[in-house]
mmCIF file of C-alpha atoms in Angstrom:
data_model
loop_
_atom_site.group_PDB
_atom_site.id
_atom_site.type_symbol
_atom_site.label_atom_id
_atom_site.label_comp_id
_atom_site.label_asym_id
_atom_site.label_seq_id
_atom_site.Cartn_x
_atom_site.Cartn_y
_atom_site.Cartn_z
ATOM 1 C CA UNK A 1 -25.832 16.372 -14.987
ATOM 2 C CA UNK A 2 -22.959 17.559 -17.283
ATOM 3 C CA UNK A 3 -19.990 14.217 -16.890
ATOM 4 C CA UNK A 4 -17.088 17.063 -17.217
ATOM 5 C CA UNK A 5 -18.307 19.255 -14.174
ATOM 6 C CA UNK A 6 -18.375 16.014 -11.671
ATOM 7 C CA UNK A 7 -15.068 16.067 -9.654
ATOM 8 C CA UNK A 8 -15.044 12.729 -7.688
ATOM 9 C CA UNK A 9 -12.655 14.466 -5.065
ATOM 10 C CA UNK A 10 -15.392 16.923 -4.176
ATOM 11 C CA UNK A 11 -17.897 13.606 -3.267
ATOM 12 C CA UNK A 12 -15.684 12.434 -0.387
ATOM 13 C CA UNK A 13 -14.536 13.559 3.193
ATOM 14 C CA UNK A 14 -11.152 11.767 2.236
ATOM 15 C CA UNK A 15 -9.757 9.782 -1.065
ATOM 16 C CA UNK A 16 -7.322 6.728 -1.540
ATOM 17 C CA UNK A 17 -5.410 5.044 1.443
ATOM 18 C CA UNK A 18 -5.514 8.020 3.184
ATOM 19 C CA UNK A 19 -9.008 7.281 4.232
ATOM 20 C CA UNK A 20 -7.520 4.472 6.326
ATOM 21 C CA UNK A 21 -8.933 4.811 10.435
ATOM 22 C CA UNK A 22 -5.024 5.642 11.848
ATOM 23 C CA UNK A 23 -2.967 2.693 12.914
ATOM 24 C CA UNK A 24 -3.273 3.586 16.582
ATOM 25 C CA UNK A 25 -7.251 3.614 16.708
ATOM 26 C CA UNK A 26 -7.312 0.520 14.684
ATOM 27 C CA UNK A 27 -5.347 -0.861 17.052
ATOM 28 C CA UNK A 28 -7.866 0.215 20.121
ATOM 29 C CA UNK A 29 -10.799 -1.220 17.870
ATOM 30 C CA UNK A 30 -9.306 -4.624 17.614
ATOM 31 C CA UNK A 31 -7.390 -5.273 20.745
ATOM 32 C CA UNK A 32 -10.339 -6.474 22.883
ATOM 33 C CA UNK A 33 -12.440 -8.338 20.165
ATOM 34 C CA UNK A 34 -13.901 -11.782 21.016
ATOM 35 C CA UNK A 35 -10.928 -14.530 19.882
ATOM 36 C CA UNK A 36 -12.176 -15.756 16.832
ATOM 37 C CA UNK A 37 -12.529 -19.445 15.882
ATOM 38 C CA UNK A 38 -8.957 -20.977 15.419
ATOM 39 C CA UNK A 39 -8.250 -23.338 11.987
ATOM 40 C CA UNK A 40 -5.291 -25.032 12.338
ATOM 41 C CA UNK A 41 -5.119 -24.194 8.276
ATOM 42 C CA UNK A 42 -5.385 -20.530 8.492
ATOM 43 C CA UNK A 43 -1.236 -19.634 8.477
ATOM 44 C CA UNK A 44 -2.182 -15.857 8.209
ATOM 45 C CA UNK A 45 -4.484 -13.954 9.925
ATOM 46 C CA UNK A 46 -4.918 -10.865 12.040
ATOM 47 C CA UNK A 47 -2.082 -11.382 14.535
ATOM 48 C CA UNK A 48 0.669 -9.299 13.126
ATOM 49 C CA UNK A 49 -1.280 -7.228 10.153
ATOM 50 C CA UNK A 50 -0.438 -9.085 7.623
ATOM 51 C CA UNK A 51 -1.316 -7.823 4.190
ATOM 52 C CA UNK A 52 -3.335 -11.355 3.081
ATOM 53 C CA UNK A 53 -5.333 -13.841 5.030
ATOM 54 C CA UNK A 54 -3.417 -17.608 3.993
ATOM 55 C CA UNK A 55 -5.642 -20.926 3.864
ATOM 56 C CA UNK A 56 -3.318 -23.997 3.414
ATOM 57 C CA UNK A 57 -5.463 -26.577 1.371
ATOM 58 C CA UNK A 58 -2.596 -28.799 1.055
ATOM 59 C CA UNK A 59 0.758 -29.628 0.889
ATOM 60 C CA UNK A 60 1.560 -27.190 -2.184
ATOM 61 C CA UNK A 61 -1.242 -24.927 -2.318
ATOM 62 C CA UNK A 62 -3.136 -21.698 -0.228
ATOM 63 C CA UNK A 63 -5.909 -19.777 -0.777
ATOM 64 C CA UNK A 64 -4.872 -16.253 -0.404
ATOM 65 C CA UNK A 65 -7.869 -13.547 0.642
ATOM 66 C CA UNK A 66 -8.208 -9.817 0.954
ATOM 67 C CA UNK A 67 -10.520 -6.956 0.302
ATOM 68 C CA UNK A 68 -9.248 -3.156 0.011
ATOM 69 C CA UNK A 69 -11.450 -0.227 -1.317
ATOM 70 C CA UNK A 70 -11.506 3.544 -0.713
ATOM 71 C CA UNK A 71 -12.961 6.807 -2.060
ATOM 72 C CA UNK A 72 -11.751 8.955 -4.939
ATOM 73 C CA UNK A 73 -8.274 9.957 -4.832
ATOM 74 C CA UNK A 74 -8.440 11.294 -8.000
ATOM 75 C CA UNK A 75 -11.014 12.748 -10.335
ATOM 76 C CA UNK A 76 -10.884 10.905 -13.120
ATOM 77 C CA UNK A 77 -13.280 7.721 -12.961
ATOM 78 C CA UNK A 78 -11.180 5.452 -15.136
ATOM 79 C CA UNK A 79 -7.755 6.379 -13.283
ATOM 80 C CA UNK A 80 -9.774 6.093 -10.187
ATOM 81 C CA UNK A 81 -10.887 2.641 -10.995
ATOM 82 C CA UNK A 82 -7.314 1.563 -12.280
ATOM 83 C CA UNK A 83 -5.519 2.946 -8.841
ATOM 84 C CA UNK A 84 -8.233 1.498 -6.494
ATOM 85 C CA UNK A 85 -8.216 -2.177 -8.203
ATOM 86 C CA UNK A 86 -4.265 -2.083 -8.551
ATOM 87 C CA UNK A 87 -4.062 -1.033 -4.956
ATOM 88 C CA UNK A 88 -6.309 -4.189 -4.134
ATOM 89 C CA UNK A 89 -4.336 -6.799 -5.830
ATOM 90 C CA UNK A 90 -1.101 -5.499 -4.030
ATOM 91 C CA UNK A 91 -2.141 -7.503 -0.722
ATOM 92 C CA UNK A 92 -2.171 -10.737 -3.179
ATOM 93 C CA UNK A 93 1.254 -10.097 -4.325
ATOM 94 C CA UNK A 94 2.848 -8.882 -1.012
ATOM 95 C CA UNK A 95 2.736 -12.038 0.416
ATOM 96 C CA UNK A 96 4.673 -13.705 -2.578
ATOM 97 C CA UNK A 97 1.095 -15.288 -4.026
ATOM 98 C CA UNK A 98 -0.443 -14.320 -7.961
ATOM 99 C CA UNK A 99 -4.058 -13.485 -7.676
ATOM 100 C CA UNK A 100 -6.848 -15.280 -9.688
ATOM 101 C CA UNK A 101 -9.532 -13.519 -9.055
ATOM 102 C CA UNK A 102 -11.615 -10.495 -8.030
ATOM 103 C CA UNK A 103 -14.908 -9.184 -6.526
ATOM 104 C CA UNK A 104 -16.094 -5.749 -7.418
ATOM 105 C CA UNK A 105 -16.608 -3.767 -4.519
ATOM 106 C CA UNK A 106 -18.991 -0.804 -5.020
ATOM 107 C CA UNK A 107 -20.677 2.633 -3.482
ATOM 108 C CA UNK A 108 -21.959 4.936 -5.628
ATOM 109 C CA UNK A 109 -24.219 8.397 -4.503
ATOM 110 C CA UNK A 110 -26.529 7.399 -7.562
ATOM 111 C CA UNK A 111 -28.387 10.827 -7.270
ATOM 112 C CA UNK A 112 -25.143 12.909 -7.786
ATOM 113 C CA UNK A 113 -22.782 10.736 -9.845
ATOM 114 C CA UNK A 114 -24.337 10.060 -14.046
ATOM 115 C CA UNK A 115 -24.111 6.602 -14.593
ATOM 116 C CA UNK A 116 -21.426 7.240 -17.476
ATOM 117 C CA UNK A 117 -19.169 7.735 -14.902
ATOM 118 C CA UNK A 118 -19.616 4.748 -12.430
ATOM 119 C CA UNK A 119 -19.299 2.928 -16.012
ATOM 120 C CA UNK A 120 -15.977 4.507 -16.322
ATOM 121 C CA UNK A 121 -14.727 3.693 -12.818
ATOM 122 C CA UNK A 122 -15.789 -0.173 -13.077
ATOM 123 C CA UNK A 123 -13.729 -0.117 -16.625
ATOM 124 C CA UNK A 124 -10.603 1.320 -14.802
ATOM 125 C CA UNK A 125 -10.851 -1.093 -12.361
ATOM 126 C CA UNK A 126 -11.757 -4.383 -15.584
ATOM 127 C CA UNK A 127 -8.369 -2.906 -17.237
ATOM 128 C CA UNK A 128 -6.068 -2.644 -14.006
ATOM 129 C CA UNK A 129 -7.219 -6.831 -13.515
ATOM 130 C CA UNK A 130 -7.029 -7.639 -16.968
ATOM 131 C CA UNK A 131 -3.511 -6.388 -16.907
ATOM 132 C CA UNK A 132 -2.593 -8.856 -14.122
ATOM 133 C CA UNK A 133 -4.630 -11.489 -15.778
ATOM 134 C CA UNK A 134 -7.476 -11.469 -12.824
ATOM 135 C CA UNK A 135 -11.073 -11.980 -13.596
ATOM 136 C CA UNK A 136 -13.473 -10.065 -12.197
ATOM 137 C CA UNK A 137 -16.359 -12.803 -11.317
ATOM 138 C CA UNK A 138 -18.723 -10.388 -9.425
ATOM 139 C CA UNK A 139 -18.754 -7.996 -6.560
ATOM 140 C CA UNK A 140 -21.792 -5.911 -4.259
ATOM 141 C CA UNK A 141 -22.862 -2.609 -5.437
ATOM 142 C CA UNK A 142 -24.734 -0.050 -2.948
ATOM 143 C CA UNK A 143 -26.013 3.330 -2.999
ATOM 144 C CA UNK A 144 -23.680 5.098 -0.871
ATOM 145 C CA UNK A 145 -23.508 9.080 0.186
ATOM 146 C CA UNK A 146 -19.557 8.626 -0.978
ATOM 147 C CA UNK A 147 -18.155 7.873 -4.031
ATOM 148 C CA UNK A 148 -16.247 4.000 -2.704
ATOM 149 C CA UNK A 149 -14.857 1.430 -5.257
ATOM 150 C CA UNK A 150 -12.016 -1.749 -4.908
ATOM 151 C CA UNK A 151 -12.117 -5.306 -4.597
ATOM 152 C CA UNK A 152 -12.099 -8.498 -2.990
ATOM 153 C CA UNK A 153 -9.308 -10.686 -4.389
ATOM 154 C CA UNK A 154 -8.337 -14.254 -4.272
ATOM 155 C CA UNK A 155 -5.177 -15.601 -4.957
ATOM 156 C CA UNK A 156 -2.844 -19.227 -4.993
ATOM 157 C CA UNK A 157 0.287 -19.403 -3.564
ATOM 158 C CA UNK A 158 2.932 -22.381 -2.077
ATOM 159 C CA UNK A 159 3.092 -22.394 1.820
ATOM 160 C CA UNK A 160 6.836 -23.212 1.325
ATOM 161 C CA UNK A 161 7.003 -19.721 0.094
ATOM 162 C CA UNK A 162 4.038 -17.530 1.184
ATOM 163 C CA UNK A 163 6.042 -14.548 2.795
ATOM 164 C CA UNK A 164 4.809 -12.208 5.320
ATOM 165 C CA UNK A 165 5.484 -8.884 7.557
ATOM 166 C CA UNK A 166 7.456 -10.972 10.393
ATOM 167 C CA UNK A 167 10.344 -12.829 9.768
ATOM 168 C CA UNK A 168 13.305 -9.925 9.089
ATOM 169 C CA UNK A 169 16.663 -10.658 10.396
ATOM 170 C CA UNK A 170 19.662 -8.799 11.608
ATOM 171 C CA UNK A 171 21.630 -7.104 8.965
ATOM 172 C CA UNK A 172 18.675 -7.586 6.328
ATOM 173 C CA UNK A 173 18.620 -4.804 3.614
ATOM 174 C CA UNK A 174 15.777 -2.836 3.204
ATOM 175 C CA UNK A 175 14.704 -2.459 -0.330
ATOM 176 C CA UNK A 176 11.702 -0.197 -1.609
ATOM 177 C CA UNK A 177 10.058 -0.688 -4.592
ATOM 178 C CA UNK A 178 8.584 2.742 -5.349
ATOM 179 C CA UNK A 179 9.209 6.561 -4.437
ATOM 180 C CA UNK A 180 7.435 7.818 -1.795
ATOM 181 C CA UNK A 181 5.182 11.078 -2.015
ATOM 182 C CA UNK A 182 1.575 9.768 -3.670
ATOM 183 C CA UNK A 183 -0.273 11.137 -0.489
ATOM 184 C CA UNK A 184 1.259 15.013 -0.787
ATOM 185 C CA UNK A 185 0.371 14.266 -4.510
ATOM 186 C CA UNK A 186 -3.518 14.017 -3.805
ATOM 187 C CA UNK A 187 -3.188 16.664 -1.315
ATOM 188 C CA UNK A 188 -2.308 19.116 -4.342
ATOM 189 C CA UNK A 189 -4.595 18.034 -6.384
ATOM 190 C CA UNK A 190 -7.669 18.405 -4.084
ATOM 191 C CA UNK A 191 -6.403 22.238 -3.360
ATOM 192 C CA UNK A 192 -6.028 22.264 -7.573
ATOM 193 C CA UNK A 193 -2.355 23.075 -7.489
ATOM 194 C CA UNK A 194 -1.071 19.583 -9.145
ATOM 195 C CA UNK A 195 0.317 20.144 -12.461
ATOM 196 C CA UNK A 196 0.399 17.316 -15.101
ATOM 197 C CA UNK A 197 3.904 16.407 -15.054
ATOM 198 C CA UNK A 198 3.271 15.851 -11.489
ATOM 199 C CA UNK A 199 -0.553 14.151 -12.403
ATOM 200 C CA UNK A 200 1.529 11.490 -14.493
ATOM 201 C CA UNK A 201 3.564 10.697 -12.048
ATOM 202 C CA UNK A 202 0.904 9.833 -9.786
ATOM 203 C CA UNK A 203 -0.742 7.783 -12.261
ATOM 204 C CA UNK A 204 1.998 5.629 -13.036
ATOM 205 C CA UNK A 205 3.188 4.825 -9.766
ATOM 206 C CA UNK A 206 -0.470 4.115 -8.270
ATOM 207 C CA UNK A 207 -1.221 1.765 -11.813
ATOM 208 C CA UNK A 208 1.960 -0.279 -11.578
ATOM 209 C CA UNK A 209 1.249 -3.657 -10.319
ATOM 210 C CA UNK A 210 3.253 -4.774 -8.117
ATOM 211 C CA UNK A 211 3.350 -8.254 -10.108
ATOM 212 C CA UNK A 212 7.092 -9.114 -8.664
ATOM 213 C CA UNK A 213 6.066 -10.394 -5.664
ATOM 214 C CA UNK A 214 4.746 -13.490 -6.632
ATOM 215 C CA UNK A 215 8.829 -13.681 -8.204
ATOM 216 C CA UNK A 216 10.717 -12.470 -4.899
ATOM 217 C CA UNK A 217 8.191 -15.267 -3.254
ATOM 218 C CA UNK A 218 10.847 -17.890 -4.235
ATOM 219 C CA UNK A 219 14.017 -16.113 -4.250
ATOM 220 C CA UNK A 220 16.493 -17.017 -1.120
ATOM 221 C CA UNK A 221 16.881 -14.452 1.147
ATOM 222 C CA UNK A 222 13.879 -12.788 1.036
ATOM 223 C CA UNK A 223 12.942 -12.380 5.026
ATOM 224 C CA UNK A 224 9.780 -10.697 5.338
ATOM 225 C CA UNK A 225 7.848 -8.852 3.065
ATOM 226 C CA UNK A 226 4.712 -6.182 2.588
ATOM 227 C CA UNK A 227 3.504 -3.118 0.823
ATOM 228 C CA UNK A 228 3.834 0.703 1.868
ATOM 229 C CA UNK A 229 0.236 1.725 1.858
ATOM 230 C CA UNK A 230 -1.920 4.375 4.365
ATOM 231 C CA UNK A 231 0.307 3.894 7.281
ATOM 232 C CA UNK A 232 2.674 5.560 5.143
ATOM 233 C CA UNK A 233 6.977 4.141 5.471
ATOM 234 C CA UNK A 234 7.361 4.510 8.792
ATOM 235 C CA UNK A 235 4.316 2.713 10.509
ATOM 236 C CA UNK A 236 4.627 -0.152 7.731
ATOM 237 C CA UNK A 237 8.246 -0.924 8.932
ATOM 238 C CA UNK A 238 7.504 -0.535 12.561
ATOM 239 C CA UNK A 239 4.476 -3.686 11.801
ATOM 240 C CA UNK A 240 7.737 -5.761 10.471
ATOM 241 C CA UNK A 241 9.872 -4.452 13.261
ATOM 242 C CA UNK A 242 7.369 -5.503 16.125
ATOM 243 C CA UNK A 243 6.439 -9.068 14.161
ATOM 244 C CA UNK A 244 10.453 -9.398 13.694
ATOM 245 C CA UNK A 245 11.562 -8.308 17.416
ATOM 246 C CA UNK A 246 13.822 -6.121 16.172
ATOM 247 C CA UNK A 247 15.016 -2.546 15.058
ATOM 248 C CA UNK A 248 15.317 -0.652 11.810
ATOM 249 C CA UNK A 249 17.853 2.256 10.069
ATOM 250 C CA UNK A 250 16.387 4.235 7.227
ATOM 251 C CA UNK A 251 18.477 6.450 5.355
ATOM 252 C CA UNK A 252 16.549 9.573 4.911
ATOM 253 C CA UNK A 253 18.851 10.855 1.997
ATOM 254 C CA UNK A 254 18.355 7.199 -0.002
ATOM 255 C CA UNK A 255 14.885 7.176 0.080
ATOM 256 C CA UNK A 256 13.147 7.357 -3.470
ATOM 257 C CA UNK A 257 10.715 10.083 -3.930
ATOM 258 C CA UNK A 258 8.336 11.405 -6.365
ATOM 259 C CA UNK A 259 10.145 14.519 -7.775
ATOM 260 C CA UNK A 260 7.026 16.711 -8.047
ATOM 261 C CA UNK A 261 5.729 15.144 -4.451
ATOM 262 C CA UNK A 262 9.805 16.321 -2.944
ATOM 263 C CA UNK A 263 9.152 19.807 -4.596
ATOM 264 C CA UNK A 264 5.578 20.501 -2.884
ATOM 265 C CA UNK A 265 6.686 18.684 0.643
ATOM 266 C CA UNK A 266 9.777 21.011 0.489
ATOM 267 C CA UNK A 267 7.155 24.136 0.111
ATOM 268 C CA UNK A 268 5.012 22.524 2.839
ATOM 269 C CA UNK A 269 2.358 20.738 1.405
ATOM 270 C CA UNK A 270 1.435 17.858 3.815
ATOM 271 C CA UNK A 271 -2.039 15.410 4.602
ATOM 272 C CA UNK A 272 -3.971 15.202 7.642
ATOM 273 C CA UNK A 273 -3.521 11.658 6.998
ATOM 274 C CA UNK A 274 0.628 12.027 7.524
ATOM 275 C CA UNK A 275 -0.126 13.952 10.820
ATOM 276 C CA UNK A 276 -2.475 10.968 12.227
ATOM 277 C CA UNK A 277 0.081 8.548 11.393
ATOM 278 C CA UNK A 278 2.748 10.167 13.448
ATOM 279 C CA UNK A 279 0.414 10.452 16.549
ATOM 280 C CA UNK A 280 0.420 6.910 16.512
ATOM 281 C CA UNK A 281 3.420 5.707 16.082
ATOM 282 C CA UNK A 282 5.919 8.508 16.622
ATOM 283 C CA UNK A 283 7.070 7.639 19.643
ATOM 284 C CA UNK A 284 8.502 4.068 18.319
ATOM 285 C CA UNK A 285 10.854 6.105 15.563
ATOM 286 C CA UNK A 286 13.819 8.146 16.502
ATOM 287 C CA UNK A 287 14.565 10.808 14.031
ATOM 288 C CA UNK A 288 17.814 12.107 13.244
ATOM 289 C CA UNK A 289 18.988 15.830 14.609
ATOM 290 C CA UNK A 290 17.700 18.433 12.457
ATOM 291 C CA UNK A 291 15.902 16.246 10.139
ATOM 292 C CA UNK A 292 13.668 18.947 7.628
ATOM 293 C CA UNK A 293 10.077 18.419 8.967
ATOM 294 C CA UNK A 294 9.096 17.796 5.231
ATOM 295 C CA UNK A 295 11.242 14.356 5.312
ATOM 296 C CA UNK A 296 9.321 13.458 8.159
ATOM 297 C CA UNK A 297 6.081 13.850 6.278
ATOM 298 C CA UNK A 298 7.109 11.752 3.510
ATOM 299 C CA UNK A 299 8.014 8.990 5.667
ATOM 300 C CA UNK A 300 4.281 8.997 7.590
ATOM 301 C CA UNK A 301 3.078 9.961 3.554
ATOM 302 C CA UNK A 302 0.006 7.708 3.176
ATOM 303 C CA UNK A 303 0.905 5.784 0.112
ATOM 304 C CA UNK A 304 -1.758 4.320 -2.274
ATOM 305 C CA UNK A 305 -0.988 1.452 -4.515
ATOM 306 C CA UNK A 306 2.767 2.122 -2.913
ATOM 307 C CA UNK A 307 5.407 0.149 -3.304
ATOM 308 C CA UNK A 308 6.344 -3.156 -1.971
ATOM 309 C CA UNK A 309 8.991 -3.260 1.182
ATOM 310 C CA UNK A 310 11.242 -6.170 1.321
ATOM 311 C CA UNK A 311 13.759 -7.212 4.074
ATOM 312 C CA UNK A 312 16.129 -9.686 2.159
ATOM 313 C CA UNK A 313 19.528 -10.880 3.292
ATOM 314 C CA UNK A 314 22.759 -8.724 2.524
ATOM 315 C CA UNK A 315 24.476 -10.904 0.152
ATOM 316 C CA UNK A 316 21.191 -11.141 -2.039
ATOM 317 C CA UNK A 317 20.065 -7.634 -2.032
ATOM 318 C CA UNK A 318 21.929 -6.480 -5.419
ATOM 319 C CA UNK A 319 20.369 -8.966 -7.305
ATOM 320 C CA UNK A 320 16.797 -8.569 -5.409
ATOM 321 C CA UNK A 321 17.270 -4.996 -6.572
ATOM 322 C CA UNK A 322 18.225 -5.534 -10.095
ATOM 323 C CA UNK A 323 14.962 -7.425 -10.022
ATOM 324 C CA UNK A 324 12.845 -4.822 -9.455
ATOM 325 C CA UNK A 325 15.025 -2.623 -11.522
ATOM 326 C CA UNK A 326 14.680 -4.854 -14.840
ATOM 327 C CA UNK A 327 10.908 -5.206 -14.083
ATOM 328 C CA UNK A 328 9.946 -1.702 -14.617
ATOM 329 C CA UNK A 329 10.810 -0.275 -10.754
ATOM 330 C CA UNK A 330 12.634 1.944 -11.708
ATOM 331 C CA UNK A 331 12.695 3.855 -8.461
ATOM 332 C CA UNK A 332 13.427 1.156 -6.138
ATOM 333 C CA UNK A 333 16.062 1.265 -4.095
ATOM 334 C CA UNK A 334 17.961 0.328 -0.826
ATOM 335 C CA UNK A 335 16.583 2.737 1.737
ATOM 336 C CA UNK A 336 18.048 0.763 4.968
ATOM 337 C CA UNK A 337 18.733 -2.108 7.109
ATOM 338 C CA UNK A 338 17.552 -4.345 9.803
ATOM 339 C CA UNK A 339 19.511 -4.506 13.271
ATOM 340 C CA UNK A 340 19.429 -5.820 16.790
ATOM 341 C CA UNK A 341 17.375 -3.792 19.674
ATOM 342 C CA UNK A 342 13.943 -2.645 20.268
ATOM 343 C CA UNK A 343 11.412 -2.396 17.491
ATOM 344 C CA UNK A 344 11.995 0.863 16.929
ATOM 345 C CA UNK A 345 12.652 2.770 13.784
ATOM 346 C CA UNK A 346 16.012 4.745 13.517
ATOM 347 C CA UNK A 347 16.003 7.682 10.949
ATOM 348 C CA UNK A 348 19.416 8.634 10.133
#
């Protein structure tokens, strides 16, 4: 097999985190499972989908767990390997802990893929940990009919300041740490109408670690915390809303967004991903009067290795923002704020 004729996209019914089973049939899946055994030193688990499962081990110190993986979302192998791995470690840092280490996770159709490329896609993922100073200590490798890579990482973190998706309060600001749009992105690319201004931005949004959050862990007035991944904006803010017990405002014209990603939403490019999203949770947001149906998409967008979403008290936002600004984010920005009422989403 010739390496250069291989697209990875072609391998897979669906690539990235918008392979993710929709929020509402995960929801059916779970609801009636048997109750699970209950350790008084497991802090986080499954009740309010969290991004991290938290063991306490003592007074100062948790064991942090979580596995993410998904198929091709690009074509590349070694971009594929860096999003998929970055994408993994984000559950480590969104609940304020620095991972340690990783598991490779690993499906490859053996008969269709040369082995130069599975090379290639277990070096993107080496780099992506290296970069965060992870090592990878082992993994599980299958042969699979789809192309599937990511990890299972480990990290440390303080139970004093372990943050999670509960825990906003009234009058929080709402601060995003990267544009929106990497799920309208892949969409272009699998119909081969991505150009590569609009390639690169893909690539650096879905390779940027999202390393601060083991910083904002400690900072006052941080509330509640997670990352924007294949529930897209809307049903990651409505998890914080419901574990919160209360409301949300988003700004639609303050959100961030890819400027190639605005361009091809505005000329209706969309996912079927986006679409499932809404038919689960769009009857918990209330969108403004006339709102362009291509905003809406972006806010269900499925976001891979998306930013991190952070509910932090008014009087500390600016600085929580020039945070994120002076470590490399620089599309982060205030996209809203918490309120009294119903968990509900407001789009204004």
């Amino acid at each position: 097999m010739d390496d250069q004729v291989v697209r990875l996209t072609t391998l897979s019914h669906g690539g990235g985190c918008g392979c993710k089973i929709a929020p509402g049939v995960l929801g059916e899946l779970l609801d009636e499972l048997p109750a699970s055994f209950r350790d008084p030193a497991l802090l986080v688990g499954t009740e309010t989908g969290d991004d991290a499962a938290v063991y306490q081990i003592n007074d100062h110190q948790t064991v942090v767990a979580t596995t993410d993986f998904f198929m091709p979302i690009v074509d590349d192998p070694f971009d594929f390997g860096r999003i998929a791995a970055t994408n993994a470690l984000s559950d480590v840092y969104a609940v304020g802990a620095k991972p340690i280490l990783a598991l490779a996770l690993v499906g490859m159709p053996i008969d269709k893929l040369p082995l130069e490329i599975i090379r290639n896609i277990l070096a993107g993922g080496a780099v992506a940990c290296a970069e965060a100073g992870v090592a990878i200590a082992g993994g599980h490798s299958i042969d699979a009919p789809e192309p599937i890579y990511g990890l299972a990482a480990v990290g440390l973190g303080d139970p004093a300041t372990i943050k999670r998706n509960i825990g906003a309060q009234a009058g929080d600001v709402l601060i995003l740490g990267k544009p929106l749009g990497v799920g309208i992105l892949s969409a272009a690319l699998q119909k081969g109408a991505l150009d590569a201004t609009g390639y690169g931005e893909m690539i650096t949004t879905t390779t940027k670690l999202n390393a601060i959050g083991a910083d904002l862990a400690s900072r006052p007035g941080i509330h509640a915390m997670t990352d924007v991944t294949g529930f897209g904006l809307l049903g990651h803010l409505l998890e914080v809303c419901r574990g919160s017990e209360l409301g949300a405002v988003v700004k639609a014209d303050d959100l961030p967004l890819l400027p190639t990603a605005r361009a091809l939403a505005e000329s209706g490019t969309n996912t079927g991903a986006a679409g499932r999203n809404w038919n689960s949770y769009g009857h918990e947001v209330t969108l403004a009067t006339g709102l362009q149906i291509w905003r809406k998409n972006l806010l269900c967008d499925p976001q891979t290795s998306g930013g991190l979403l952070v509910s932090v008290a008014a009087d500390e936002a600016e600085a929580t923002l020039a945070l994120f600004h002076d470590q490399g984010y620089e599309g982060a920005a205030v996209i809203g704020h918490i309120e009294t009422g119903p968990a509900r989403v407001r789009v204004v």
